[in-house]
mmCIF file with all atom_site columns, C-alpha atoms and ligand atoms in Angstrom:
data_model
loop_
_atom_site.group_PDB
_atom_site.id
_atom_site.type_symbol
_atom_site.label_atom_id
_atom_site.label_alt_id
_atom_site.label_comp_id
_atom_site.label_asym_id
_atom_site.label_entity_id
_atom_site.label_seq_id
_atom_site.pdbx_PDB_ins_code
_atom_site.Cartn_x
_atom_site.Cartn_y
_atom_site.Cartn_z
_atom_site.occupancy
_atom_site.B_iso_or_equiv
_atom_site.pdbx_formal_charge
_atom_site.auth_seq_id
_atom_site.auth_comp_id
_atom_site.auth_asym_id
_atom_site.auth_atom_id
_atom_site.pdbx_PDB_model_num
ATOM   1   C CA . MET A 1 1   ? -3.804  11.120  16.227  1.00 91.00 ? 29  MET A CA 1
ATOM   2   C CA . ARG A 1 2   ? -2.047  7.730   15.376  1.00 97.00 ? 30  ARG A CA 1
ATOM   3   C CA . ARG A 1 3   ? 1.503   8.277   13.910  1.00 98.00 ? 31  ARG A CA 1
ATOM   4   C CA . VAL A 1 4   ? 1.979   6.336   10.566  1.00 98.00 ? 32  VAL A CA 1
ATOM   5   C CA . ALA A 1 5   ? 4.398   5.077   8.629   1.00 98.00 ? 33  ALA A CA 1
ATOM   6   C CA . ILE A 1 6   ? 4.427   3.720   4.876   1.00 98.00 ? 34  ILE A CA 1
ATOM   7   C CA . LEU A 1 7   ? 6.330   1.033   3.434   1.00 98.00 ? 35  LEU A CA 1
ATOM   8   C CA . ILE A 1 8   ? 7.518   1.739   -0.402  1.00 98.00 ? 36  ILE A CA 1
ATOM   9   C CA . SER A 1 9   ? 9.539   0.068   -2.728  1.00 97.00 ? 37  SER A CA 1
ATOM   10  C CA . GLY A 1 10  ? 9.180   2.394   -5.941  1.00 95.00 ? 38  GLY A CA 1
ATOM   11  C CA . GLY A 1 11  ? 8.813   5.463   -6.750  1.00 95.00 ? 39  GLY A CA 1
ATOM   12  C CA . GLY A 1 12  ? 5.817   6.338   -3.861  1.00 97.00 ? 40  GLY A CA 1
ATOM   13  C CA . SER A 1 13  ? 2.826   7.846   -5.783  1.00 98.00 ? 41  SER A CA 1
ATOM   14  C CA . ASN A 1 14  ? 0.437   6.507   -3.937  1.00 98.00 ? 42  ASN A CA 1
ATOM   15  C CA . MET A 1 15  ? 3.072   7.236   -0.299  1.00 98.00 ? 43  MET A CA 1
ATOM   16  C CA . MET A 1 16  ? 2.817   11.057  -2.053  1.00 98.00 ? 44  MET A CA 1
ATOM   17  C CA . THR A 1 17  ? -0.826  11.088  -1.630  1.00 98.00 ? 45  THR A CA 1
ATOM   18  C CA . LEU A 1 18  ? -0.715  9.357   1.623   1.00 98.00 ? 46  LEU A CA 1
ATOM   19  C CA . LEU A 1 19  ? 1.990   12.058  2.926   1.00 98.00 ? 47  LEU A CA 1
ATOM   20  C CA . ARG A 1 20  ? -0.404  15.064  0.987   1.00 97.00 ? 48  ARG A CA 1
ATOM   21  C CA . ALA A 1 21  ? -3.319  14.160  2.442   1.00 97.00 ? 49  ALA A CA 1
ATOM   22  C CA . MET A 1 22  ? -1.675  13.676  6.126   1.00 97.00 ? 50  MET A CA 1
ATOM   23  C CA . GLU A 1 23  ? -0.705  17.325  5.895   1.00 95.00 ? 51  GLU A CA 1
ATOM   24  C CA . GLU A 1 24  ? -4.403  18.635  6.231   1.00 92.00 ? 52  GLU A CA 1
ATOM   25  C CA . GLY A 1 25  ? -5.888  20.104  9.447   1.00 88.00 ? 53  GLY A CA 1
ATOM   26  C CA . ASP A 1 26  ? -8.463  17.775  9.755   1.00 92.00 ? 54  ASP A CA 1
ATOM   27  C CA . PHE A 1 27  ? -6.471  14.078  9.467   1.00 97.00 ? 55  PHE A CA 1
ATOM   28  C CA . PRO A 1 28  ? -7.140  11.778  12.216  1.00 97.00 ? 56  PRO A CA 1
ATOM   29  C CA . ALA A 1 29  ? -3.361  10.706  11.287  1.00 98.00 ? 57  ALA A CA 1
ATOM   30  C CA . ARG A 1 30  ? 0.120   12.195  10.608  1.00 97.00 ? 58  ARG A CA 1
ATOM   31  C CA . ALA A 1 31  ? 2.941   9.868   9.130   1.00 98.00 ? 59  ALA A CA 1
ATOM   32  C CA . VAL A 1 32  ? 6.413   9.820   10.850  1.00 98.00 ? 60  VAL A CA 1
ATOM   33  C CA . LEU A 1 33  ? 8.203   7.260   9.007   1.00 98.00 ? 61  LEU A CA 1
ATOM   34  C CA . VAL A 1 34  ? 8.581   6.234   5.431   1.00 98.00 ? 62  VAL A CA 1
ATOM   35  C CA . LEU A 1 35  ? 10.440  3.028   4.814   1.00 98.00 ? 63  LEU A CA 1
ATOM   36  C CA . ALA A 1 36  ? 11.600  1.242   1.955   1.00 98.00 ? 64  ALA A CA 1
ATOM   37  C CA . ASN A 1 37  ? 13.439  -2.183  0.999   1.00 98.00 ? 65  ASN A CA 1
ATOM   38  C CA . ASN A 1 38  ? 15.451  -0.542  -1.706  1.00 96.00 ? 66  ASN A CA 1
ATOM   39  C CA . PRO A 1 39  ? 17.872  2.525   -1.379  1.00 97.00 ? 67  PRO A CA 1
ATOM   40  C CA . ASP A 1 40  ? 17.142  3.715   -4.884  1.00 96.00 ? 68  ASP A CA 1
ATOM   41  C CA . ALA A 1 41  ? 13.787  3.930   -3.860  1.00 97.00 ? 69  ALA A CA 1
ATOM   42  C CA . GLY A 1 42  ? 12.654  7.386   -5.558  1.00 97.00 ? 70  GLY A CA 1
ATOM   43  C CA . GLY A 1 43  ? 9.918   7.911   -2.546  1.00 97.00 ? 71  GLY A CA 1
ATOM   44  C CA . LEU A 1 44  ? 12.832  8.090   -0.263  1.00 98.00 ? 72  LEU A CA 1
ATOM   45  C CA . GLU A 1 45  ? 13.667  12.192  -1.448  1.00 98.00 ? 73  GLU A CA 1
ATOM   46  C CA . LYS A 1 46  ? 10.413  13.617  -2.076  1.00 97.00 ? 74  LYS A CA 1
ATOM   47  C CA . ALA A 1 47  ? 9.224   11.897  1.443   1.00 98.00 ? 75  ALA A CA 1
ATOM   48  C CA . ALA A 1 48  ? 12.620  13.660  2.488   1.00 97.00 ? 76  ALA A CA 1
ATOM   49  C CA . ALA A 1 49  ? 12.013  16.829  0.669   1.00 97.00 ? 77  ALA A CA 1
ATOM   50  C CA . LEU A 1 50  ? 8.595   17.038  2.545   1.00 96.00 ? 78  LEU A CA 1
ATOM   51  C CA . GLY A 1 51  ? 10.134  16.813  5.995   1.00 96.00 ? 79  GLY A CA 1
ATOM   52  C CA . ILE A 1 52  ? 9.176   13.215  6.931   1.00 97.00 ? 80  ILE A CA 1
ATOM   53  C CA . PRO A 1 53  ? 12.132  10.444  8.741   1.00 98.00 ? 81  PRO A CA 1
ATOM   54  C CA . THR A 1 54  ? 13.116  8.294   6.192   1.00 98.00 ? 82  THR A CA 1
ATOM   55  C CA . ALA A 1 55  ? 14.643  4.641   6.587   1.00 98.00 ? 83  ALA A CA 1
ATOM   56  C CA . VAL A 1 56  ? 16.016  2.048   4.661   1.00 98.00 ? 84  VAL A CA 1
ATOM   57  C CA . VAL A 1 57  ? 16.383  -1.453  5.100   1.00 98.00 ? 85  VAL A CA 1
ATOM   58  C CA . ASP A 1 58  ? 17.859  -3.317  2.571   1.00 98.00 ? 86  ASP A CA 1
ATOM   59  C CA . HIS A 1 59  ? 16.695  -7.154  1.529   1.00 97.00 ? 87  HIS A CA 1
ATOM   60  C CA . ARG A 1 60  ? 19.215  -7.988  -0.610  1.00 97.00 ? 88  ARG A CA 1
ATOM   61  C CA . PRO A 1 61  ? 22.028  -8.299  2.699   1.00 97.00 ? 89  PRO A CA 1
ATOM   62  C CA . PHE A 1 62  ? 19.679  -10.823 4.599   1.00 97.00 ? 90  PHE A CA 1
ATOM   63  C CA . GLY A 1 63  ? 19.579  -13.250 1.151   1.00 95.00 ? 91  GLY A CA 1
ATOM   64  C CA . LYS A 1 64  ? 16.527  -15.699 1.627   1.00 94.00 ? 92  LYS A CA 1
ATOM   65  C CA . ASP A 1 65  ? 16.277  -14.876 5.224   1.00 97.00 ? 93  ASP A CA 1
ATOM   66  C CA . ARG A 1 66  ? 12.920  -13.412 5.332   1.00 97.00 ? 94  ARG A CA 1
ATOM   67  C CA . ALA A 1 67  ? 12.137  -13.833 9.371   1.00 97.00 ? 95  ALA A CA 1
ATOM   68  C CA . ALA A 1 68  ? 15.296  -11.366 9.924   1.00 98.00 ? 96  ALA A CA 1
ATOM   69  C CA . PHE A 1 69  ? 14.279  -8.777  7.243   1.00 98.00 ? 97  PHE A CA 1
ATOM   70  C CA . ASP A 1 70  ? 10.853  -8.384  8.434   1.00 98.00 ? 98  ASP A CA 1
ATOM   71  C CA . ALA A 1 71  ? 12.314  -8.227  12.219  1.00 98.00 ? 99  ALA A CA 1
ATOM   72  C CA . ALA A 1 72  ? 14.864  -5.878  10.784  1.00 98.00 ? 100 ALA A CA 1
ATOM   73  C CA . VAL A 1 73  ? 11.619  -3.892  9.372   1.00 98.00 ? 101 VAL A CA 1
ATOM   74  C CA . ASP A 1 74  ? 9.279   -4.484  12.657  1.00 98.00 ? 102 ASP A CA 1
ATOM   75  C CA . ALA A 1 75  ? 12.577  -2.539  14.919  1.00 98.00 ? 103 ALA A CA 1
ATOM   76  C CA . GLU A 1 76  ? 12.510  0.299   12.655  1.00 98.00 ? 104 GLU A CA 1
ATOM   77  C CA . LEU A 1 77  ? 8.968   0.764   13.185  1.00 98.00 ? 105 LEU A CA 1
ATOM   78  C CA . ARG A 1 78  ? 8.076   -0.313  16.808  1.00 98.00 ? 106 ARG A CA 1
ATOM   79  C CA . ALA A 1 79  ? 11.994  2.402   17.335  1.00 98.00 ? 107 ALA A CA 1
ATOM   80  C CA . ALA A 1 80  ? 9.204   5.742   15.611  1.00 98.00 ? 108 ALA A CA 1
ATOM   81  C CA . ASP A 1 81  ? 6.366   4.085   17.525  1.00 98.00 ? 109 ASP A CA 1
ATOM   82  C CA . VAL A 1 82  ? 4.005   3.675   14.813  1.00 98.00 ? 110 VAL A CA 1
ATOM   83  C CA . ASP A 1 83  ? 0.387   2.793   15.532  1.00 98.00 ? 111 ASP A CA 1
ATOM   84  C CA . LEU A 1 84  ? -0.597  2.303   11.351  1.00 98.00 ? 112 LEU A CA 1
ATOM   85  C CA . VAL A 1 85  ? 1.557   1.107   8.789   1.00 98.00 ? 113 VAL A CA 1
ATOM   86  C CA . CYS A 1 86  ? 0.354   1.805   5.129   1.00 98.00 ? 114 CYS A CA 1
ATOM   87  C CA . LEU A 1 87  ? 2.398   -0.173  2.501   1.00 98.00 ? 115 LEU A CA 1
ATOM   88  C CA . ALA A 1 88  ? 1.827   1.360   -0.795  1.00 98.00 ? 116 ALA A CA 1
ATOM   89  C CA . GLY A 1 89  ? 3.350   -0.570  -3.407  1.00 96.00 ? 117 GLY A CA 1
ATOM   90  C CA . PHE A 1 90  ? 5.915   -2.444  -0.758  1.00 97.00 ? 118 PHE A CA 1
ATOM   91  C CA . MET A 1 91  ? 6.729   -5.062  -3.212  1.00 94.00 ? 119 MET A CA 1
ATOM   92  C CA . ARG A 1 92  ? 8.391   -7.954  -0.561  1.00 95.00 ? 120 ARG A CA 1
ATOM   93  C CA . ILE A 1 93  ? 6.431   -10.736 0.702   1.00 94.00 ? 121 ILE A CA 1
ATOM   94  C CA . LEU A 1 94  ? 5.977   -10.493 4.558   1.00 96.00 ? 122 LEU A CA 1
ATOM   95  C CA . THR A 1 95  ? 6.223   -13.247 7.139   1.00 97.00 ? 123 THR A CA 1
ATOM   96  C CA . PRO A 1 96  ? 3.205   -14.359 9.398   1.00 97.00 ? 124 PRO A CA 1
ATOM   97  C CA . GLU A 1 97  ? 4.681   -13.524 12.432  1.00 97.00 ? 125 GLU A CA 1
ATOM   98  C CA . PHE A 1 98  ? 5.191   -9.881  11.226  1.00 97.00 ? 126 PHE A CA 1
ATOM   99  C CA . THR A 1 99  ? 2.284   -9.337  9.866   1.00 97.00 ? 127 THR A CA 1
ATOM   100 C CA . ALA A 1 100 ? 0.731   -11.159 12.973  1.00 97.00 ? 128 ALA A CA 1
ATOM   101 C CA . GLY A 1 101 ? 2.460   -8.141  15.012  1.00 97.00 ? 129 GLY A CA 1
ATOM   102 C CA . TRP A 1 102 ? 0.545   -5.687  13.017  1.00 98.00 ? 130 TRP A CA 1
ATOM   103 C CA . GLU A 1 103 ? -2.575  -7.442  12.666  1.00 96.00 ? 131 GLU A CA 1
ATOM   104 C CA . GLY A 1 104 ? -5.967  -5.081  12.364  1.00 97.00 ? 132 GLY A CA 1
ATOM   105 C CA . ARG A 1 105 ? -3.026  -1.914  11.958  1.00 98.00 ? 133 ARG A CA 1
ATOM   106 C CA . MET A 1 106 ? -1.423  -2.662  8.514   1.00 98.00 ? 134 MET A CA 1
ATOM   107 C CA . LEU A 1 107 ? -3.151  -1.588  5.515   1.00 98.00 ? 135 LEU A CA 1
ATOM   108 C CA . ASN A 1 108 ? -2.268  -2.292  1.583   1.00 98.00 ? 136 ASN A CA 1
ATOM   109 C CA . ILE A 1 109 ? -3.134  -0.833  -1.505  1.00 98.00 ? 137 ILE A CA 1
ATOM   110 C CA . HIS A 1 110 ? -3.560  -4.028  -4.375  1.00 98.00 ? 138 HIS A CA 1
ATOM   111 C CA . PRO A 1 111 ? -4.530  -3.030  -8.303  1.00 98.00 ? 139 PRO A CA 1
ATOM   112 C CA . SER A 1 112 ? -7.190  -5.153  -8.647  1.00 98.00 ? 140 SER A CA 1
ATOM   113 C CA . LEU A 1 113 ? -10.656 -5.475  -7.442  1.00 98.00 ? 141 LEU A CA 1
ATOM   114 C CA . LEU A 1 114 ? -9.849  -8.096  -4.810  1.00 98.00 ? 142 LEU A CA 1
ATOM   115 C CA . PRO A 1 115 ? -10.047 -11.146 -4.287  1.00 98.00 ? 143 PRO A CA 1
ATOM   116 C CA . LEU A 1 116 ? -9.213  -11.214 -7.879  1.00 98.00 ? 144 LEU A CA 1
ATOM   117 C CA . TYR A 1 117 ? -5.977  -11.111 -9.506  1.00 98.00 ? 145 TYR A CA 1
ATOM   118 C CA . LYS A 1 118 ? -3.975  -11.502 -6.341  1.00 97.00 ? 146 LYS A CA 1
ATOM   119 C CA . GLY A 1 119 ? -0.267  -11.100 -6.689  1.00 95.00 ? 147 GLY A CA 1
ATOM   120 C CA . LEU A 1 120 ? 1.569   -9.933  -9.771  1.00 95.00 ? 148 LEU A CA 1
ATOM   121 C CA . HIS A 1 121 ? 0.626   -8.521  -13.454 1.00 98.00 ? 149 HIS A CA 1
ATOM   122 C CA . THR A 1 122 ? -2.961  -7.756  -12.223 1.00 98.00 ? 150 THR A CA 1
ATOM   123 C CA . HIS A 1 123 ? -4.255  -5.706  -14.951 1.00 98.00 ? 151 HIS A CA 1
ATOM   124 C CA . GLN A 1 124 ? -2.498  -7.923  -18.033 1.00 98.00 ? 152 GLN A CA 1
ATOM   125 C CA . ARG A 1 125 ? -4.444  -10.885 -16.422 1.00 98.00 ? 153 ARG A CA 1
ATOM   126 C CA . ALA A 1 126 ? -7.766  -8.600  -16.192 1.00 98.00 ? 154 ALA A CA 1
ATOM   127 C CA . ILE A 1 127 ? -7.852  -7.734  -19.774 1.00 98.00 ? 155 ILE A CA 1
ATOM   128 C CA . GLU A 1 128 ? -7.041  -11.193 -20.858 1.00 98.00 ? 156 GLU A CA 1
ATOM   129 C CA . ALA A 1 129 ? -9.763  -12.142 -19.160 1.00 98.00 ? 157 ALA A CA 1
ATOM   130 C CA . GLY A 1 130 ? -11.701 -9.893  -21.014 1.00 97.00 ? 158 GLY A CA 1
ATOM   131 C CA . ASP A 1 131 ? -13.287 -8.851  -18.067 1.00 98.00 ? 159 ASP A CA 1
ATOM   132 C CA . ALA A 1 132 ? -15.061 -5.260  -18.140 1.00 98.00 ? 160 ALA A CA 1
ATOM   133 C CA . VAL A 1 133 ? -14.589 -3.484  -15.187 1.00 98.00 ? 161 VAL A CA 1
ATOM   134 C CA . HIS A 1 134 ? -10.636 -3.944  -13.097 1.00 98.00 ? 162 HIS A CA 1
ATOM   135 C CA . GLY A 1 135 ? -10.220 -1.070  -10.189 1.00 98.00 ? 163 GLY A CA 1
ATOM   136 C CA . CYS A 1 136 ? -8.032  -1.042  -6.786  1.00 98.00 ? 164 CYS A CA 1
ATOM   137 C CA . SER A 1 137 ? -8.426  -2.924  -3.411  1.00 98.00 ? 165 SER A CA 1
ATOM   138 C CA . VAL A 1 138 ? -7.318  -1.459  0.002   1.00 98.00 ? 166 VAL A CA 1
ATOM   139 C CA . HIS A 1 139 ? -7.336  -4.188  2.670   1.00 98.00 ? 167 HIS A CA 1
ATOM   140 C CA . LEU A 1 140 ? -6.115  -4.736  5.833   1.00 98.00 ? 168 LEU A CA 1
ATOM   141 C CA . VAL A 1 141 ? -3.004  -7.275  5.931   1.00 98.00 ? 169 VAL A CA 1
ATOM   142 C CA . THR A 1 142 ? -3.146  -10.923 6.891   1.00 97.00 ? 170 THR A CA 1
ATOM   143 C CA . ALA A 1 143 ? -0.301  -13.453 6.615   1.00 95.00 ? 171 ALA A CA 1
ATOM   144 C CA . ALA A 1 144 ? -2.216  -14.561 2.959   1.00 94.00 ? 172 ALA A CA 1
ATOM   145 C CA . LEU A 1 145 ? -0.959  -12.716 0.201   1.00 92.00 ? 173 LEU A CA 1
ATOM   146 C CA . ASP A 1 146 ? -3.338  -10.076 -0.411  1.00 92.00 ? 174 ASP A CA 1
ATOM   147 C CA . ASP A 1 147 ? -6.097  -11.260 1.363   1.00 94.00 ? 175 ASP A CA 1
ATOM   148 C CA . GLY A 1 148 ? -8.304  -9.672  4.197   1.00 94.00 ? 176 GLY A CA 1
ATOM   149 C CA . PRO A 1 149 ? -10.993 -7.430  4.904   1.00 96.00 ? 177 PRO A CA 1
ATOM   150 C CA . VAL A 1 150 ? -11.739 -5.024  2.192   1.00 98.00 ? 178 VAL A CA 1
ATOM   151 C CA . LEU A 1 151 ? -11.832 -1.477  3.705   1.00 98.00 ? 179 LEU A CA 1
ATOM   152 C CA . GLY A 1 152 ? -11.891 -0.052  0.153   1.00 98.00 ? 180 GLY A CA 1
ATOM   153 C CA . GLN A 1 153 ? -12.263 -0.430  -4.027  1.00 98.00 ? 181 GLN A CA 1
ATOM   154 C CA . ALA A 1 154 ? -12.395 1.787   -6.611  1.00 98.00 ? 182 ALA A CA 1
ATOM   155 C CA . ARG A 1 155 ? -14.210 0.599   -9.887  1.00 98.00 ? 183 ARG A CA 1
ATOM   156 C CA . VAL A 1 156 ? -12.753 1.494   -13.233 1.00 98.00 ? 184 VAL A CA 1
ATOM   157 C CA . ALA A 1 157 ? -13.543 0.694   -16.876 1.00 98.00 ? 185 ALA A CA 1
ATOM   158 C CA . ILE A 1 158 ? -11.865 -1.608  -19.368 1.00 98.00 ? 186 ILE A CA 1
ATOM   159 C CA . LEU A 1 159 ? -11.836 0.376   -22.338 1.00 98.00 ? 187 LEU A CA 1
ATOM   160 C CA . PRO A 1 160 ? -10.915 -2.004  -25.915 1.00 96.00 ? 188 PRO A CA 1
ATOM   161 C CA . ASP A 1 161 ? -7.749  -0.944  -26.451 1.00 96.00 ? 189 ASP A CA 1
ATOM   162 C CA . ASP A 1 162 ? -6.624  -0.933  -23.212 1.00 98.00 ? 190 ASP A CA 1
ATOM   163 C CA . THR A 1 163 ? -3.080  -1.961  -22.754 1.00 98.00 ? 191 THR A CA 1
ATOM   164 C CA . PRO A 1 164 ? -1.579  -3.343  -19.404 1.00 98.00 ? 192 PRO A CA 1
ATOM   165 C CA . GLU A 1 165 ? 0.133   0.042   -19.276 1.00 98.00 ? 193 GLU A CA 1
ATOM   166 C CA . THR A 1 166 ? -2.928  1.934   -20.083 1.00 98.00 ? 194 THR A CA 1
ATOM   167 C CA . LEU A 1 167 ? -5.293  0.372   -17.826 1.00 98.00 ? 195 LEU A CA 1
ATOM   168 C CA . ALA A 1 168 ? -2.560  0.616   -15.228 1.00 98.00 ? 196 ALA A CA 1
ATOM   169 C CA . ALA A 1 169 ? -2.576  5.006   -15.911 1.00 98.00 ? 197 ALA A CA 1
ATOM   170 C CA . ARG A 1 170 ? -6.045  5.016   -15.206 1.00 98.00 ? 198 ARG A CA 1
ATOM   171 C CA . VAL A 1 171 ? -6.442  2.444   -11.844 1.00 98.00 ? 199 VAL A CA 1
ATOM   172 C CA . LEU A 1 172 ? -3.501  4.458   -10.187 1.00 98.00 ? 200 LEU A CA 1
ATOM   173 C CA . VAL A 1 173 ? -5.929  7.674   -10.493 1.00 98.00 ? 201 VAL A CA 1
ATOM   174 C CA . GLN A 1 174 ? -7.994  5.904   -8.763  1.00 98.00 ? 202 GLN A CA 1
ATOM   175 C CA . GLU A 1 175 ? -6.017  4.781   -6.241  1.00 98.00 ? 203 GLU A CA 1
ATOM   176 C CA . HIS A 1 176 ? -4.421  8.330   -5.323  1.00 98.00 ? 204 HIS A CA 1
ATOM   177 C CA . ARG A 1 177 ? -8.230  9.036   -4.361  1.00 98.00 ? 205 ARG A CA 1
ATOM   178 C CA . LEU A 1 178 ? -9.272  6.061   -2.554  1.00 98.00 ? 206 LEU A CA 1
ATOM   179 C CA . TYR A 1 179 ? -5.905  5.462   -0.009  1.00 98.00 ? 207 TYR A CA 1
ATOM   180 C CA . PRO A 1 180 ? -6.209  8.154   1.408   1.00 98.00 ? 208 PRO A CA 1
ATOM   181 C CA . ALA A 1 181 ? -9.884  8.555   1.658   1.00 98.00 ? 209 ALA A CA 1
ATOM   182 C CA . VAL A 1 182 ? -9.368  4.881   3.675   1.00 98.00 ? 210 VAL A CA 1
ATOM   183 C CA . LEU A 1 183 ? -6.889  5.812   6.112   1.00 98.00 ? 211 LEU A CA 1
ATOM   184 C CA . LYS A 1 184 ? -8.880  8.868   6.791   1.00 98.00 ? 212 LYS A CA 1
ATOM   185 C CA . ARG A 1 185 ? -11.691 6.542   7.553   1.00 97.00 ? 213 ARG A CA 1
ATOM   186 C CA . PHE A 1 186 ? -9.472  3.759   9.280   1.00 98.00 ? 214 PHE A CA 1
ATOM   187 C CA . ALA A 1 187 ? -7.470  6.407   11.310  1.00 98.00 ? 215 ALA A CA 1
ATOM   188 C CA . SER A 1 188 ? -11.443 8.027   12.646  1.00 97.00 ? 216 SER A CA 1
ATOM   189 C CA . GLY A 1 189 ? -11.573 4.142   13.970  1.00 96.00 ? 217 GLY A CA 1
ATOM   190 C CA . ASP A 1 190 ? -14.430 4.063   11.106  1.00 97.00 ? 218 ASP A CA 1
ATOM   191 C CA . GLN A 1 191 ? -13.688 0.193   9.668   1.00 95.00 ? 219 GLN A CA 1
ATOM   192 C CA . THR A 1 192 ? -16.545 0.442   6.975   1.00 96.00 ? 220 THR A CA 1
ATOM   193 C CA . ALA A 1 193 ? -15.708 0.003   3.412   1.00 97.00 ? 221 ALA A CA 1
ATOM   194 C CA . ILE A 1 194 ? -15.213 2.625   1.104   1.00 97.00 ? 222 ILE A CA 1
ATOM   195 C CA . ILE A 1 195 ? -16.558 1.671   -2.778  1.00 97.00 ? 223 ILE A CA 1
ATOM   196 C CA . LEU A 1 196 ? -15.765 4.510   -4.979  1.00 95.00 ? 224 LEU A CA 1
ATOM   197 C CA . GLU A 1 197 ? -16.805 4.902   -8.850  1.00 83.00 ? 225 GLU A CA 1
HETATM 198 C C1 . LIG B 2 .   ? 0.630   0.401   -7.268  1.00 61.00 ? 309 LIG B C1 1
HETATM 199 O O1 . LIG B 2 .   ? -0.241  0.652   -9.065  1.00 61.00 ? 309 LIG B O1 1
HETATM 200 C C2 . LIG B 2 .   ? 0.306   -0.189  -5.960  1.00 61.00 ? 309 LIG B C2 1
HETATM 201 O O2 . LIG B 2 .   ? -1.346  -0.880  -6.019  1.00 61.00 ? 309 LIG B O2 1
HETATM 202 C C3 . LIG B 2 .   ? 1.144   -1.957  -6.497  1.00 61.00 ? 309 LIG B C3 1
HETATM 203 O O3 . LIG B 2 .   ? 2.468   -1.068  -6.916  1.00 61.00 ? 309 LIG B O3 1
HETATM 204 C C4 . LIG B 2 .   ? 2.150   0.608   -7.565  1.00 61.00 ? 309 LIG B C4 1
HETATM 205 C C5 . LIG B 2 .   ? 2.956   1.126   -6.865  1.00 61.00 ? 309 LIG B C5 1
HETATM 206 O O4 . LIG B 2 .   ? 2.925   2.601   -7.311  1.00 61.00 ? 309 LIG B O4 1
HETATM 207 N N1 . LIG B 2 .   ? 1.198   -1.935  -5.425  1.00 61.00 ? 309 LIG B N1 1
HETATM 208 C C6 . LIG B 2 .   ? 1.467   -3.815  -5.787  1.00 61.00 ? 309 LIG B C6 1
HETATM 209 O O5 . LIG B 2 .   ? 1.138   -4.809  -7.283  1.00 61.00 ? 309 LIG B O5 1
HETATM 210 C C7 . LIG B 2 .   ? 1.416   -4.602  -4.660  1.00 61.00 ? 309 LIG B C7 1
HETATM 211 N N2 . LIG B 2 .   ? 1.504   -6.027  -4.738  1.00 61.00 ? 309 LIG B N2 1
HETATM 212 P P1 . LIG B 2 .   ? 3.729   3.758   -6.207  1.00 61.00 ? 309 LIG B P1 1
HETATM 213 O O6 . LIG B 2 .   ? 4.892   3.469   -5.799  1.00 61.00 ? 309 LIG B O6 1
HETATM 214 O O7 . LIG B 2 .   ? 3.533   4.741   -7.529  1.00 61.00 ? 309 LIG B O7 1
HETATM 215 O O8 . LIG B 2 .   ? 2.667   3.818   -5.494  1.00 61.00 ? 309 LIG B O8 1
#
């Protein structure tokens, strides 16, 4: 049974789907910590309501010292004896030292079909490019932003009238299917990619 920490910055809808999935009896992982960099992250209360331990490492007192912030996050993860880390809407750039410490054990969900559209504003960029298809990816985290081996993807058609908001909403539905499926497979020791249509 792998011990999972979920790192969030906001509302935590992906976090909730992971927490619900891990409550299922045959899931090879369980949540031991939800950590936010923002004390106002809505996901914190939702996790606490499910009885999951929560922690906050507010990034603001650290200013530009990303290494010190990452070290504080790392200390929380080590103290909780975490095996796997799931980034779920965690909007901080991590240092190479931190990612190296969790290499092969840290997953992220990103709202694009990687390697397309790393970074922010992915839905708007896909629409502006005239793409027919968009989607989301779960990948292993490496030092480079939104890089690392892809563990799963789900595709979403872009409709003629789509705005970044309408497209984001449909992609999010697929994120909620994809992330628990990938975590389940990954936690069981299988790293073959999952492709959802
Ligand atoms: C999700 O769409 C996730 O893919 C995205 O933030 C949203 C978080 O929503 N992540 C990134 O953009 C990471 N660069 P949630 O808090 O409801 O899960």
